[in-house]
Amino acid sequence: YTEGGESERSGEVLVRTLSGVPSTPLSVTASGGAPDAILVTWEPPTETNGDLLGYYIYYQVVGSTETLRSEAGPDQTTYSISGLRPATEYVITLTAYTEGGESERSGEVLVQTMSGVPSTPLSVTA
């Protein structure tokens, strides 16, 4: 704008902000319904701050320093972690992520896998 008046308007420009970090997934629970698997369930974060790309499920044996990670898709709210040890207690945490990064981890959930079936005796005498 000048004293001579307004100029012609420019064309529209569409601007998209970068994705932010989502809030933490809610209501995380876990159940050990098998000797080698844990079923984890959750509710999506209240704020995705962009396109939700998925979830990371972190798990480790209680007392261990090794943390393992599995990945679930953005539309999932349950995930079965398999290949675990029978009768073992695990710590589970969960995050959501976008292009902007990963949310804070959920609170820890403790869960124990079921005991396995004992093996067949090798020799039995009567």
PDB file of C-alpha atoms in Angstrom:
ATOM      1  CA  TYR A   1       0.000   0.000   0.000  1.00  0.00           C
ATOM      2  CA  THR A   2       1.300   3.429  -0.948  1.00  0.00           C
ATOM      3  CA  GLU A   3      -0.138   6.938  -1.336  1.00  0.00           C
ATOM      4  CA  GLY A   4      -0.984   5.972  -4.901  1.00  0.00           C
ATOM      5  CA  GLY A   5      -3.292   3.207  -3.667  1.00  0.00           C
ATOM      6  CA  GLU A   6      -3.328  -0.529  -3.314  1.00  0.00           C
ATOM      7  CA  SER A   7      -1.485  -2.792  -5.692  1.00  0.00           C
ATOM      8  CA  GLU A   8      -2.937  -5.931  -7.186  1.00  0.00           C
ATOM      9  CA  ARG A   9      -3.099  -8.803  -4.750  1.00  0.00           C
ATOM     10  CA  SER A  10      -0.612 -11.615  -5.114  1.00  0.00           C
ATOM     11  CA  GLY A  11      -1.697 -15.203  -5.584  1.00  0.00           C
ATOM     12  CA  GLU A  12      -2.545 -17.244  -2.529  1.00  0.00           C
ATOM     13  CA  VAL A  13       0.220 -19.172  -0.838  1.00  0.00           C
ATOM     14  CA  LEU A  14      -0.563 -22.302   1.172  1.00  0.00           C
ATOM     15  CA  VAL A  15       1.744 -22.781   4.143  1.00  0.00           C
ATOM     16  CA  ARG A  16       1.822 -25.851   6.371  1.00  0.00           C
ATOM     17  CA  THR A  17       3.569 -25.854   9.704  1.00  0.00           C
ATOM     18  CA  LEU A  18       5.862 -28.694  10.687  1.00  0.00           C
ATOM     19  CA  SER A  19       4.509 -31.595  12.720  1.00  0.00           C
ATOM     20  CA  GLY A  20       4.969 -31.397  16.448  1.00  0.00           C
ATOM     21  CA  VAL A  21       5.478 -34.102  19.027  1.00  0.00           C
ATOM     22  CA  PRO A  22       2.268 -35.924  19.996  1.00  0.00           C
ATOM     23  CA  SER A  23       1.024 -36.245  23.548  1.00  0.00           C
ATOM     24  CA  THR A  24       1.549 -39.519  25.408  1.00  0.00           C
ATOM     25  CA  PRO A  25      -0.757 -42.470  24.614  1.00  0.00           C
ATOM     26  CA  LEU A  26      -3.391 -43.050  27.309  1.00  0.00           C
ATOM     27  CA  SER A  27      -4.692 -45.956  29.393  1.00  0.00           C
ATOM     28  CA  VAL A  28      -1.833 -48.344  28.619  1.00  0.00           C
ATOM     29  CA  THR A  29      -2.480 -51.864  29.914  1.00  0.00           C
ATOM     30  CA  ALA A  30      -0.787 -55.218  29.369  1.00  0.00           C
ATOM     31  CA  SER A  31      -1.757 -58.810  30.011  1.00  0.00           C
ATOM     32  CA  GLY A  32       0.334 -61.951  29.866  1.00  0.00           C
ATOM     33  CA  GLY A  33      -2.189 -64.412  28.448  1.00  0.00           C
ATOM     34  CA  ALA A  34       0.411 -66.828  27.060  1.00  0.00           C
ATOM     35  CA  PRO A  35       3.797 -68.235  28.095  1.00  0.00           C
ATOM     36  CA  ASP A  36       5.613 -66.373  25.330  1.00  0.00           C
ATOM     37  CA  ALA A  37       3.455 -63.298  24.628  1.00  0.00           C
ATOM     38  CA  ILE A  38       2.051 -60.119  26.175  1.00  0.00           C
ATOM     39  CA  LEU A  39      -0.934 -58.205  24.796  1.00  0.00           C
ATOM     40  CA  VAL A  40      -0.566 -54.418  25.124  1.00  0.00           C
ATOM     41  CA  THR A  41      -3.583 -52.098  24.697  1.00  0.00           C
ATOM     42  CA  TRP A  42      -3.868 -48.299  24.770  1.00  0.00           C
ATOM     43  CA  GLU A  43      -5.895 -45.264  23.711  1.00  0.00           C
ATOM     44  CA  PRO A  44      -4.525 -42.772  21.162  1.00  0.00           C
ATOM     45  CA  PRO A  45      -2.967 -39.510  22.343  1.00  0.00           C
ATOM     46  CA  THR A  46      -5.361 -36.585  22.771  1.00  0.00           C
ATOM     47  CA  GLU A  47      -3.084 -34.315  20.708  1.00  0.00           C
ATOM     48  CA  THR A  48      -1.343 -35.732  17.646  1.00  0.00           C
ATOM     49  CA  ASN A  49       0.178 -32.389  16.517  1.00  0.00           C
ATOM     50  CA  GLY A  50       0.481 -33.694  12.952  1.00  0.00           C
ATOM     51  CA  ASP A  51      -0.068 -36.990  11.194  1.00  0.00           C
ATOM     52  CA  LEU A  52       0.403 -39.830  13.654  1.00  0.00           C
ATOM     53  CA  LEU A  53       2.881 -42.282  12.116  1.00  0.00           C
ATOM     54  CA  GLY A  54       2.674 -45.024  14.743  1.00  0.00           C
ATOM     55  CA  TYR A  55       3.609 -46.244  18.180  1.00  0.00           C
ATOM     56  CA  TYR A  56       6.747 -47.672  19.747  1.00  0.00           C
ATOM     57  CA  ILE A  57       6.244 -50.356  22.386  1.00  0.00           C
ATOM     58  CA  TYR A  58       9.277 -50.642  24.686  1.00  0.00           C
ATOM     59  CA  TYR A  59       9.733 -53.722  26.857  1.00  0.00           C
ATOM     60  CA  GLN A  60      12.381 -55.223  29.086  1.00  0.00           C
ATOM     61  CA  VAL A  61      12.752 -57.978  31.637  1.00  0.00           C
ATOM     62  CA  VAL A  62      12.491 -56.562  35.159  1.00  0.00           C
ATOM     63  CA  GLY A  63      16.031 -56.014  36.448  1.00  0.00           C
ATOM     64  CA  SER A  64      17.585 -56.051  32.962  1.00  0.00           C
ATOM     65  CA  THR A  65      19.256 -53.074  31.309  1.00  0.00           C
ATOM     66  CA  GLU A  66      18.402 -54.241  27.766  1.00  0.00           C
ATOM     67  CA  THR A  67      15.308 -52.530  26.341  1.00  0.00           C
ATOM     68  CA  LEU A  68      13.680 -53.930  23.206  1.00  0.00           C
ATOM     69  CA  ARG A  69      11.286 -52.084  20.897  1.00  0.00           C
ATOM     70  CA  SER A  70       8.397 -53.113  18.666  1.00  0.00           C
ATOM     71  CA  GLU A  71       6.404 -50.885  16.353  1.00  0.00           C
ATOM     72  CA  ALA A  72       2.647 -50.625  15.787  1.00  0.00           C
ATOM     73  CA  GLY A  73       0.808 -48.718  13.048  1.00  0.00           C
ATOM     74  CA  PRO A  74      -1.049 -45.441  13.608  1.00  0.00           C
ATOM     75  CA  ASP A  75      -4.500 -47.071  13.541  1.00  0.00           C
ATOM     76  CA  GLN A  76      -3.625 -49.830  16.021  1.00  0.00           C
ATOM     77  CA  THR A  77      -4.562 -49.713  19.710  1.00  0.00           C
ATOM     78  CA  THR A  78      -3.442 -53.261  20.540  1.00  0.00           C
ATOM     79  CA  TYR A  79      -0.201 -55.109  19.928  1.00  0.00           C
ATOM     80  CA  SER A  80       1.002 -58.602  20.862  1.00  0.00           C
ATOM     81  CA  ILE A  81       4.667 -58.873  21.815  1.00  0.00           C
ATOM     82  CA  SER A  82       5.744 -62.456  21.128  1.00  0.00           C
ATOM     83  CA  GLY A  83       8.892 -64.535  21.549  1.00  0.00           C
ATOM     84  CA  LEU A  84       9.108 -63.800  25.277  1.00  0.00           C
ATOM     85  CA  ARG A  85      10.277 -66.022  28.137  1.00  0.00           C
ATOM     86  CA  PRO A  86       7.669 -67.933  30.170  1.00  0.00           C
ATOM     87  CA  ALA A  87       6.969 -66.941  33.795  1.00  0.00           C
ATOM     88  CA  THR A  88       8.983 -63.727  33.401  1.00  0.00           C
ATOM     89  CA  GLU A  89       8.039 -60.217  34.549  1.00  0.00           C
ATOM     90  CA  TYR A  90       8.355 -57.411  31.986  1.00  0.00           C
ATOM     91  CA  VAL A  91       8.176 -53.615  32.140  1.00  0.00           C
ATOM     92  CA  ILE A  92       6.186 -52.075  29.258  1.00  0.00           C
ATOM     93  CA  THR A  93       6.108 -48.418  28.129  1.00  0.00           C
ATOM     94  CA  LEU A  94       4.613 -46.868  25.010  1.00  0.00           C
ATOM     95  CA  THR A  95       5.167 -43.745  22.882  1.00  0.00           C
ATOM     96  CA  ALA A  96       3.423 -42.216  19.868  1.00  0.00           C
ATOM     97  CA  TYR A  97       5.362 -40.522  17.071  1.00  0.00           C
ATOM     98  CA  THR A  98       4.958 -38.115  14.162  1.00  0.00           C
ATOM     99  CA  GLU A  99       7.474 -36.573  11.767  1.00  0.00           C
ATOM    100  CA  GLY A 100       8.060 -34.048  14.574  1.00  0.00           C
ATOM    101  CA  GLY A 101       9.314 -36.688  16.980  1.00  0.00           C
ATOM    102  CA  GLU A 102       8.365 -39.106  19.701  1.00  0.00           C
ATOM    103  CA  SER A 103       6.078 -38.425  22.659  1.00  0.00           C
ATOM    104  CA  GLU A 104       7.128 -38.904  26.238  1.00  0.00           C
ATOM    105  CA  ARG A 105       6.878 -42.507  27.388  1.00  0.00           C
ATOM    106  CA  SER A 106       3.731 -43.675  29.104  1.00  0.00           C
ATOM    107  CA  GLY A 107       3.881 -44.769  32.710  1.00  0.00           C
ATOM    108  CA  GLU A 108       5.446 -48.174  33.272  1.00  0.00           C
ATOM    109  CA  VAL A 109       3.192 -51.215  33.243  1.00  0.00           C
ATOM    110  CA  LEU A 110       4.387 -54.433  34.907  1.00  0.00           C
ATOM    111  CA  VAL A 111       3.164 -57.744  33.514  1.00  0.00           C
ATOM    112  CA  GLN A 112       4.217 -61.368  33.785  1.00  0.00           C
ATOM    113  CA  THR A 113       4.018 -63.998  31.070  1.00  0.00           C
ATOM    114  CA  MET A 114       2.295 -67.251  31.974  1.00  0.00           C
ATOM    115  CA  SER A 115       4.215 -70.340  33.028  1.00  0.00           C
ATOM    116  CA  GLY A 116       5.059 -72.700  30.211  1.00  0.00           C
ATOM    117  CA  VAL A 117       3.916 -76.286  29.944  1.00  0.00           C
ATOM    118  CA  PRO A 118       6.427 -78.621  31.567  1.00  0.00           C
ATOM    119  CA  SER A 119       8.292 -80.938  29.265  1.00  0.00           C
ATOM    120  CA  THR A 120       7.463 -84.641  29.070  1.00  0.00           C
ATOM    121  CA  PRO A 121       9.406 -86.776  31.535  1.00  0.00           C
ATOM    122  CA  LEU A 122      12.251 -88.640  29.844  1.00  0.00           C
ATOM    123  CA  SER A 123      11.990 -91.893  31.774  1.00  0.00           C
ATOM    124  CA  VAL A 124       9.288 -93.088  34.090  1.00  0.00           C
ATOM    125  CA  THR A 125       9.458 -96.330  36.075  1.00  0.00           C
ATOM    126  CA  ALA A 126       6.726 -97.891  38.116  1.00  0.00           C
TER     127      ALA A 126
END
